[in-house]
Amino acid sequence: MAISLASLRRGADARPPRILVYGVAGVGKTQLAADAPNPVFLQTEDGLGRIDAATFGLLRSFDAVMEALGSLYTEEHDHQTVVLDSLDWLEPLVWQHTAQAHNQPDIESFGYGKGYLAALDTWRSFLDGVNALRDERGMGVILIAHAEIRRFDSPETEPYDRYQPKLHRGASALVQEHVDAVLFANYRVSTLKSDVGFNKKVVRGVSGGDRLLHTAERPAFLAKNRFGLPETLPLSWPELAAGIPFYATPPGAAPASTTAARS
């Protein structure tokens, strides 16, 4: 098709969001996703517990995950959100599938780093699948991951530790490129300095129990968003959805802003 001025459109994206939510264990990542509009879960770990949500059950292979995506793409249903829980439990399935596709016994048998590079093609197949659900079936996408503390080598400062998604470095970067928001879930933590005698003080972390969702990168954690969200939100789906134009704007109405923050 020839490109002309008639093909121009506004830059604001009216499609459903693609969100990566990662955080510490037990903070409520799965419950946040379960509160999204009519979700269906692709479980690679048994993390739903007592949460009542539609699920394909535990998917034990990469092919099973792709079959589930295929059924959501081809069959009639009213689900509005697809949830993958979790990416770090999907990753071993990605490695296994990649090794089998290249006639290797495991991901390490490729040689130094080559297996993880080959695995990125498998990751792209998965991301293409969820993008098809978003673009052609109008489904929001929520990807859940656990957090790990990893050293960050900054070109501007001395290295320091920060929270990141618990994924291989290349896979983590690829997923982050494909989503509209990377959100870090954690408890509110303050520090308390105590005198232990002999002119010594100990600093302890104290949690107030509040669960927060961080939307912008800080030295302590990785985060981003393209919606202009507040830097910190309560870990609540209504609070999050209120800042996402797709959910906050009534159908047929003009978006509240056409200048979404870009990462």
XYZ file of C-alpha atoms in Angstrom:
263
model
C 0.000 0.000 0.000
C 1.343 3.402 -0.980
C 2.098 5.775 1.860
C 0.447 9.194 1.640
C -0.680 11.977 3.951
C -4.078 10.261 4.052
C -2.485 7.468 6.097
C -1.392 9.803 8.916
C -2.864 9.199 12.360
C -2.442 10.731 15.792
C 0.391 9.431 17.940
C -1.737 8.538 20.983
C -2.092 4.742 21.233
C -5.677 3.655 21.894
C -4.790 -0.036 22.125
C -4.821 -2.032 25.387
C -1.652 -1.827 27.485
C 1.167 -4.349 27.808
C 2.410 -4.328 31.388
C 5.258 -6.121 33.163
C 4.724 -6.283 36.927
C 7.589 -7.646 39.004
C 8.208 -7.548 42.710
C 9.081 -9.292 45.930
C 7.417 -12.558 46.903
C 3.891 -12.372 48.281
C 3.357 -8.661 47.708
C 0.207 -9.167 45.586
C 1.290 -9.217 41.931
C -1.107 -12.025 40.991
C -4.042 -10.414 42.800
C -3.380 -7.146 40.942
C -3.625 -9.004 37.624
C -6.711 -10.914 38.761
C -8.469 -7.580 39.357
C -7.915 -6.513 35.727
C -10.907 -6.735 33.341
C -12.016 -10.377 32.869
C -8.544 -11.960 32.947
C -7.450 -15.414 31.825
C -4.250 -16.838 33.305
C -1.456 -18.720 31.566
C 0.178 -20.363 34.555
C 3.745 -21.604 34.429
C 3.760 -21.742 38.220
C 1.026 -22.660 40.665
C 0.574 -19.182 42.093
C -3.169 -18.503 41.967
C -3.868 -20.072 45.339
C -7.423 -19.164 46.364
C -7.802 -16.464 43.712
C -10.868 -17.236 41.583
C -9.796 -16.644 37.985
C -10.038 -18.389 34.617
C -6.935 -20.478 33.908
C -5.696 -23.137 31.534
C -4.139 -24.877 34.509
C -0.438 -25.416 34.941
C 1.322 -25.243 31.548
C 4.410 -27.437 31.702
C 5.992 -26.756 28.288
C 6.580 -23.843 25.948
C 4.406 -25.535 23.317
C 1.531 -25.678 25.825
C 1.884 -21.937 26.470
C 1.779 -21.219 22.743
C -1.245 -23.512 22.294
C -3.060 -21.552 24.998
C -2.224 -18.284 23.237
C -3.444 -19.806 19.976
C -6.773 -20.821 21.464
C -7.315 -17.277 22.784
C -6.518 -15.933 19.327
C -8.724 -18.290 17.259
C -11.652 -19.205 19.524
C -14.596 -17.081 20.618
C -14.394 -15.776 24.206
C -15.070 -12.659 26.268
C -11.764 -12.428 28.136
C -10.275 -8.949 28.079
C -6.873 -9.528 29.696
C -4.267 -12.257 29.251
C -1.949 -12.819 32.228
C 1.306 -14.800 32.142
C 2.273 -15.911 35.645
C 5.230 -15.977 35.712
C 7.981 -15.031 33.256
C 10.798 -16.468 35.372
C 9.029 -19.839 35.450
C 8.437 -19.573 31.704
C 12.148 -19.027 31.105
C 13.258 -22.652 31.786
C 10.543 -23.785 29.354
C 11.963 -21.352 26.784
C 15.451 -22.798 27.345
C 14.191 -26.367 27.073
C 12.310 -25.624 23.847
C 15.319 -23.817 22.362
C 17.681 -26.676 23.184
C 15.339 -29.256 21.655
C 14.891 -27.157 18.508
C 18.677 -27.084 18.031
C 19.262 -30.732 18.995
C 21.127 -29.786 22.142
C 20.762 -31.503 25.517
C 20.396 -28.182 27.391
C 20.887 -24.439 27.025
C 24.494 -24.536 28.271
C 25.564 -27.014 25.571
C 25.553 -24.360 22.827
C 28.796 -22.869 24.042
C 29.474 -19.683 25.974
C 26.397 -17.458 25.794
C 25.174 -18.863 22.464
C 22.238 -20.762 23.940
C 20.806 -17.702 25.654
C 21.187 -15.757 22.411
C 19.312 -18.486 20.516
C 16.611 -18.440 23.213
C 15.745 -14.852 22.285
C 14.085 -16.160 19.101
C 11.860 -18.362 21.261
C 11.059 -15.380 23.469
C 10.130 -13.383 20.360
C 7.638 -16.093 19.363
C 5.932 -15.743 22.735
C 5.919 -11.936 22.554
C 4.513 -12.071 19.022
C 1.714 -14.239 20.393
C 0.699 -11.849 23.171
C 1.070 -8.873 20.810
C -1.361 -10.556 18.392
C -3.908 -10.886 21.200
C -3.460 -7.226 22.011
C -3.491 -5.890 18.447
C -6.099 -8.171 16.864
C -8.247 -9.382 19.770
C -8.129 -6.202 21.853
C -6.779 -7.882 24.997
C -4.668 -6.206 27.645
C -1.442 -8.030 28.512
C 0.002 -8.451 32.008
C 3.302 -10.284 32.451
C 4.262 -11.176 36.027
C 7.811 -11.805 37.256
C 9.597 -12.157 40.553
C 12.330 -9.717 41.561
C 15.967 -10.332 42.307
C 18.718 -8.055 43.562
C 21.508 -7.741 41.011
C 24.555 -5.512 40.707
C 24.147 -2.646 38.273
C 27.299 -1.356 36.601
C 26.572 2.307 36.019
C 28.847 4.274 33.651
C 28.364 7.334 35.887
C 28.868 5.980 39.404
C 30.336 3.074 41.317
C 28.394 -0.206 40.847
C 25.409 -0.670 43.137
C 22.682 -3.236 43.801
C 19.105 -2.813 42.660
C 15.926 -4.822 42.102
C 15.397 -6.191 38.585
C 13.110 -8.812 36.995
C 14.391 -12.310 37.687
C 15.306 -13.112 34.083
C 18.449 -13.642 32.050
C 19.831 -10.266 31.054
C 19.063 -10.572 27.329
C 15.530 -11.865 27.870
C 14.822 -9.138 30.430
C 15.908 -6.420 28.006
C 13.809 -7.906 25.188
C 10.655 -8.094 27.301
C 11.154 -4.547 28.586
C 11.376 -3.273 25.005
C 8.029 -4.895 24.139
C 5.944 -3.577 27.029
C 4.467 -0.174 27.735
C 5.199 -0.247 31.454
C 7.611 -2.001 33.798
C 6.202 -1.679 37.306
C 7.970 -2.662 40.534
C 5.804 -3.868 43.426
C 7.140 -3.708 46.961
C 6.203 -2.914 50.532
C 6.764 0.574 51.891
C 10.061 0.374 53.771
C 11.547 2.905 56.167
C 14.771 2.700 58.127
C 15.171 2.762 61.871
C 18.515 3.491 63.510
C 19.057 1.764 66.882
C 21.780 2.292 69.474
C 23.363 -1.068 70.364
C 25.928 0.332 72.775
C 29.662 1.006 72.577
C 28.920 4.032 70.354
C 27.548 1.736 67.642
C 24.264 2.068 65.787
C 22.446 -0.493 63.638
C 20.154 0.467 60.775
C 17.152 -1.825 60.266
C 14.515 -1.812 57.571
C 10.942 -1.540 58.862
C 7.883 -2.280 56.731
C 4.670 -0.416 57.399
C 2.630 -2.995 55.497
C 1.625 -0.614 52.697
C 2.032 -2.182 49.259
C 3.248 0.163 46.529
C 3.695 0.133 42.773
C 6.683 2.099 41.481
C 6.447 3.337 37.889
C 9.681 5.298 37.291
C 13.276 4.083 37.515
C 15.301 4.810 40.622
C 18.730 3.594 41.752
C 17.034 0.941 43.898
C 14.888 -0.568 41.137
C 14.156 -0.738 37.421
C 10.844 0.756 36.217
C 9.310 2.714 33.347
C 5.945 3.686 31.893
C 4.592 5.383 28.783
C 1.423 6.698 30.378
C 2.707 9.533 32.548
C 1.735 7.676 35.721
C 2.578 9.064 39.163
C 5.968 7.793 40.331
C 4.354 5.745 43.096
C 0.861 4.260 43.356
C -0.929 1.999 45.820
C -0.784 -1.616 44.629
C -4.380 -1.496 43.399
C -5.862 -2.162 39.964
C -8.355 0.764 40.126
C -5.500 3.143 41.038
C -3.359 1.833 38.166
C -6.154 1.718 35.593
C -7.146 5.316 36.346
C -3.814 6.459 34.892
C -3.912 4.333 31.720
C -5.784 6.083 28.879
C -7.272 2.849 27.480
C -9.096 2.220 30.770
C -9.572 5.802 31.946
C -11.135 7.124 28.709
C -14.755 6.097 27.996
C -15.279 4.283 24.659
C -15.585 6.757 21.808
C -14.250 9.679 23.834
C -11.072 11.529 22.972
C -8.024 10.566 25.062
C -7.411 12.861 28.016
C -3.890 13.575 26.793
C -2.011 12.935 23.589
C 1.372 13.480 25.159
C 2.088 10.205 26.916
C 5.445 10.016 28.644
C 7.876 7.962 26.606
C 10.659 5.892 28.063
